[in-house]
């Protein structure tokens, strides 16, 4: 089966950095457009950053200038470098992707299961 796996979350002080990874398993042939989303307790899931197949990026306004999304297609991975973290960045971060599985089946808006990011003040 296909699987997206997030990693890299943890506990960090305000002003610190984390790098999140979204890795495709061997059942995935390629990742297309990929986005990072986050959800704080009691809040709706919100968009953080996205990257297209061609490498174009966009960011939610509150993270623009602090976060960088990039990809390594050879490793079938997408990363979110988070610098200057703030307590309001706390939440579960999810990877979402359009992807092609081995065998050619397309998946749209396929979710990973999240990684916790906690930023202390």
PDB file of C-alpha atoms in Angstrom:
ATOM      1  CA  UNK A   1       0.000   0.000   0.000  1.00  0.00           C
ATOM      2  CA  UNK A   2       1.050   3.592  -0.423  1.00  0.00           C
ATOM      3  CA  UNK A   3       2.223   5.531   2.588  1.00  0.00           C
ATOM      4  CA  UNK A   4       3.323   9.070   3.290  1.00  0.00           C
ATOM      5  CA  UNK A   5       5.343   9.380   6.458  1.00  0.00           C
ATOM      6  CA  UNK A   6       6.080  12.650   8.222  1.00  0.00           C
ATOM      7  CA  UNK A   7       9.018  12.970  10.563  1.00  0.00           C
ATOM      8  CA  UNK A   8      11.134  15.626  12.214  1.00  0.00           C
ATOM      9  CA  UNK A   9       8.688  17.073  14.695  1.00  0.00           C
ATOM     10  CA  UNK A  10       9.587  17.690  18.286  1.00  0.00           C
ATOM     11  CA  UNK A  11       9.791  20.173  21.107  1.00  0.00           C
ATOM     12  CA  UNK A  12      11.723  23.359  20.471  1.00  0.00           C
ATOM     13  CA  UNK A  13      12.058  26.756  22.119  1.00  0.00           C
ATOM     14  CA  UNK A  14      10.739  29.876  20.461  1.00  0.00           C
ATOM     15  CA  UNK A  15      13.204  31.099  17.881  1.00  0.00           C
ATOM     16  CA  UNK A  16      14.467  27.614  17.183  1.00  0.00           C
ATOM     17  CA  UNK A  17      14.322  25.516  14.050  1.00  0.00           C
ATOM     18  CA  UNK A  18      13.002  22.189  12.893  1.00  0.00           C
ATOM     19  CA  UNK A  19      13.029  20.419   9.576  1.00  0.00           C
ATOM     20  CA  UNK A  20      10.082  18.235   8.721  1.00  0.00           C
ATOM     21  CA  UNK A  21      10.229  15.472   6.159  1.00  0.00           C
ATOM     22  CA  UNK A  22       7.476  13.906   4.096  1.00  0.00           C
ATOM     23  CA  UNK A  23       8.737  10.661   2.625  1.00  0.00           C
ATOM     24  CA  UNK A  24       7.035   8.384   0.133  1.00  0.00           C
ATOM     25  CA  UNK A  25       7.384   4.666   0.606  1.00  0.00           C
ATOM     26  CA  UNK A  26       8.365   2.164  -2.040  1.00  0.00           C
ATOM     27  CA  UNK A  27       4.799   1.712  -3.270  1.00  0.00           C
ATOM     28  CA  UNK A  28       4.785   5.311  -4.503  1.00  0.00           C
ATOM     29  CA  UNK A  29       6.297   5.979  -7.876  1.00  0.00           C
ATOM     30  CA  UNK A  30       6.335   9.752  -7.665  1.00  0.00           C
ATOM     31  CA  UNK A  31       5.023  12.713  -5.737  1.00  0.00           C
ATOM     32  CA  UNK A  32       3.389  15.513  -7.640  1.00  0.00           C
ATOM     33  CA  UNK A  33       2.043  18.588  -5.867  1.00  0.00           C
ATOM     34  CA  UNK A  34       2.684  18.452  -2.130  1.00  0.00           C
ATOM     35  CA  UNK A  35       1.444  20.616   0.694  1.00  0.00           C
ATOM     36  CA  UNK A  36       2.067  20.960   4.381  1.00  0.00           C
ATOM     37  CA  UNK A  37      -0.862  21.601   6.694  1.00  0.00           C
ATOM     38  CA  UNK A  38      -1.115  21.947  10.437  1.00  0.00           C
ATOM     39  CA  UNK A  39      -3.777  21.644  13.071  1.00  0.00           C
ATOM     40  CA  UNK A  40      -3.682  23.076  16.564  1.00  0.00           C
ATOM     41  CA  UNK A  41      -5.909  21.625  19.300  1.00  0.00           C
ATOM     42  CA  UNK A  42      -9.465  22.835  18.883  1.00  0.00           C
ATOM     43  CA  UNK A  43      -8.661  24.512  15.581  1.00  0.00           C
ATOM     44  CA  UNK A  44      -9.325  23.755  11.953  1.00  0.00           C
ATOM     45  CA  UNK A  45      -6.566  22.316   9.846  1.00  0.00           C
ATOM     46  CA  UNK A  46      -4.822  25.094   7.947  1.00  0.00           C
ATOM     47  CA  UNK A  47      -2.587  25.337   4.941  1.00  0.00           C
ATOM     48  CA  UNK A  48       1.073  26.129   5.607  1.00  0.00           C
ATOM     49  CA  UNK A  49       3.057  25.721   2.395  1.00  0.00           C
ATOM     50  CA  UNK A  50       2.926  23.969  -0.938  1.00  0.00           C
ATOM     51  CA  UNK A  51       5.164  22.973  -3.799  1.00  0.00           C
ATOM     52  CA  UNK A  52       4.257  21.940  -7.331  1.00  0.00           C
ATOM     53  CA  UNK A  53       5.815  19.217  -9.431  1.00  0.00           C
ATOM     54  CA  UNK A  54       7.914  21.889 -11.115  1.00  0.00           C
ATOM     55  CA  UNK A  55       9.163  23.338  -7.851  1.00  0.00           C
ATOM     56  CA  UNK A  56       7.008  26.446  -7.566  1.00  0.00           C
ATOM     57  CA  UNK A  57       6.243  27.292  -3.959  1.00  0.00           C
ATOM     58  CA  UNK A  58       3.771  29.283  -1.962  1.00  0.00           C
ATOM     59  CA  UNK A  59       3.295  29.997   1.728  1.00  0.00           C
ATOM     60  CA  UNK A  60       0.660  30.997   4.181  1.00  0.00           C
ATOM     61  CA  UNK A  61       1.269  34.625   5.129  1.00  0.00           C
ATOM     62  CA  UNK A  62       2.190  33.961   8.757  1.00  0.00           C
ATOM     63  CA  UNK A  63       5.052  31.630   7.815  1.00  0.00           C
ATOM     64  CA  UNK A  64       6.315  33.421   4.733  1.00  0.00           C
ATOM     65  CA  UNK A  65       9.942  34.362   5.257  1.00  0.00           C
ATOM     66  CA  UNK A  66      10.408  31.869   8.073  1.00  0.00           C
ATOM     67  CA  UNK A  67       9.541  28.540   6.436  1.00  0.00           C
ATOM     68  CA  UNK A  68      10.931  27.006   3.268  1.00  0.00           C
ATOM     69  CA  UNK A  69       9.428  24.082   1.396  1.00  0.00           C
ATOM     70  CA  UNK A  70      11.621  22.120  -0.973  1.00  0.00           C
ATOM     71  CA  UNK A  71      11.759  18.716  -2.573  1.00  0.00           C
ATOM     72  CA  UNK A  72      14.158  15.983  -3.593  1.00  0.00           C
ATOM     73  CA  UNK A  73      12.475  13.991  -6.317  1.00  0.00           C
ATOM     74  CA  UNK A  74      15.199  11.326  -6.367  1.00  0.00           C
ATOM     75  CA  UNK A  75      14.449  10.604  -2.719  1.00  0.00           C
ATOM     76  CA  UNK A  76      10.696  11.056  -3.241  1.00  0.00           C
ATOM     77  CA  UNK A  77      10.670  13.428  -0.315  1.00  0.00           C
ATOM     78  CA  UNK A  78       9.452  16.913   0.473  1.00  0.00           C
ATOM     79  CA  UNK A  79      10.788  18.966   3.335  1.00  0.00           C
ATOM     80  CA  UNK A  80       9.659  21.920   5.386  1.00  0.00           C
ATOM     81  CA  UNK A  81      12.471  23.917   6.952  1.00  0.00           C
ATOM     82  CA  UNK A  82      11.029  25.937   9.811  1.00  0.00           C
ATOM     83  CA  UNK A  83      13.110  28.755  11.261  1.00  0.00           C
ATOM     84  CA  UNK A  84      12.239  31.389  13.801  1.00  0.00           C
ATOM     85  CA  UNK A  85       9.556  29.195  15.303  1.00  0.00           C
ATOM     86  CA  UNK A  86       6.852  30.800  17.394  1.00  0.00           C
ATOM     87  CA  UNK A  87       4.475  29.273  19.949  1.00  0.00           C
ATOM     88  CA  UNK A  88       1.608  29.792  17.520  1.00  0.00           C
ATOM     89  CA  UNK A  89       3.323  27.378  15.139  1.00  0.00           C
ATOM     90  CA  UNK A  90       2.500  24.561  17.553  1.00  0.00           C
ATOM     91  CA  UNK A  91       0.360  21.814  16.104  1.00  0.00           C
ATOM     92  CA  UNK A  92       0.298  18.539  14.277  1.00  0.00           C
ATOM     93  CA  UNK A  93       1.840  18.943  10.841  1.00  0.00           C
ATOM     94  CA  UNK A  94       0.504  16.853   7.994  1.00  0.00           C
ATOM     95  CA  UNK A  95       1.811  16.116   4.544  1.00  0.00           C
ATOM     96  CA  UNK A  96      -0.704  16.053   1.701  1.00  0.00           C
ATOM     97  CA  UNK A  97       0.141  14.965  -1.818  1.00  0.00           C
ATOM     98  CA  UNK A  98      -1.053  14.163  -5.264  1.00  0.00           C
ATOM     99  CA  UNK A  99       0.901  11.051  -6.167  1.00  0.00           C
ATOM    100  CA  UNK A 100       1.248   8.146  -8.528  1.00  0.00           C
ATOM    101  CA  UNK A 101       1.524   4.704  -7.002  1.00  0.00           C
ATOM    102  CA  UNK A 102       3.420   1.803  -8.495  1.00  0.00           C
ATOM    103  CA  UNK A 103       1.166   0.408 -11.171  1.00  0.00           C
ATOM    104  CA  UNK A 104       0.025   3.829 -12.307  1.00  0.00           C
ATOM    105  CA  UNK A 105      -2.890   4.549  -9.997  1.00  0.00           C
ATOM    106  CA  UNK A 106      -3.267   8.225  -9.160  1.00  0.00           C
ATOM    107  CA  UNK A 107      -4.097   9.465  -5.685  1.00  0.00           C
ATOM    108  CA  UNK A 108      -5.242  13.008  -4.981  1.00  0.00           C
ATOM    109  CA  UNK A 109      -5.105  14.740  -1.625  1.00  0.00           C
ATOM    110  CA  UNK A 110      -3.491  11.772   0.066  1.00  0.00           C
ATOM    111  CA  UNK A 111      -2.670  12.439   3.717  1.00  0.00           C
ATOM    112  CA  UNK A 112       0.064  11.315   6.036  1.00  0.00           C
ATOM    113  CA  UNK A 113      -0.667  10.816   9.709  1.00  0.00           C
ATOM    114  CA  UNK A 114       1.166  13.814  11.060  1.00  0.00           C
ATOM    115  CA  UNK A 115       4.082  14.792  13.233  1.00  0.00           C
ATOM    116  CA  UNK A 116       3.796  16.895  16.380  1.00  0.00           C
ATOM    117  CA  UNK A 117       5.534  20.249  16.580  1.00  0.00           C
ATOM    118  CA  UNK A 118       5.566  22.010  19.929  1.00  0.00           C
ATOM    119  CA  UNK A 119       7.142  25.431  20.367  1.00  0.00           C
ATOM    120  CA  UNK A 120       7.625  26.658  23.910  1.00  0.00           C
ATOM    121  CA  UNK A 121       7.789  30.325  24.861  1.00  0.00           C
TER     122      UNK A 121
END
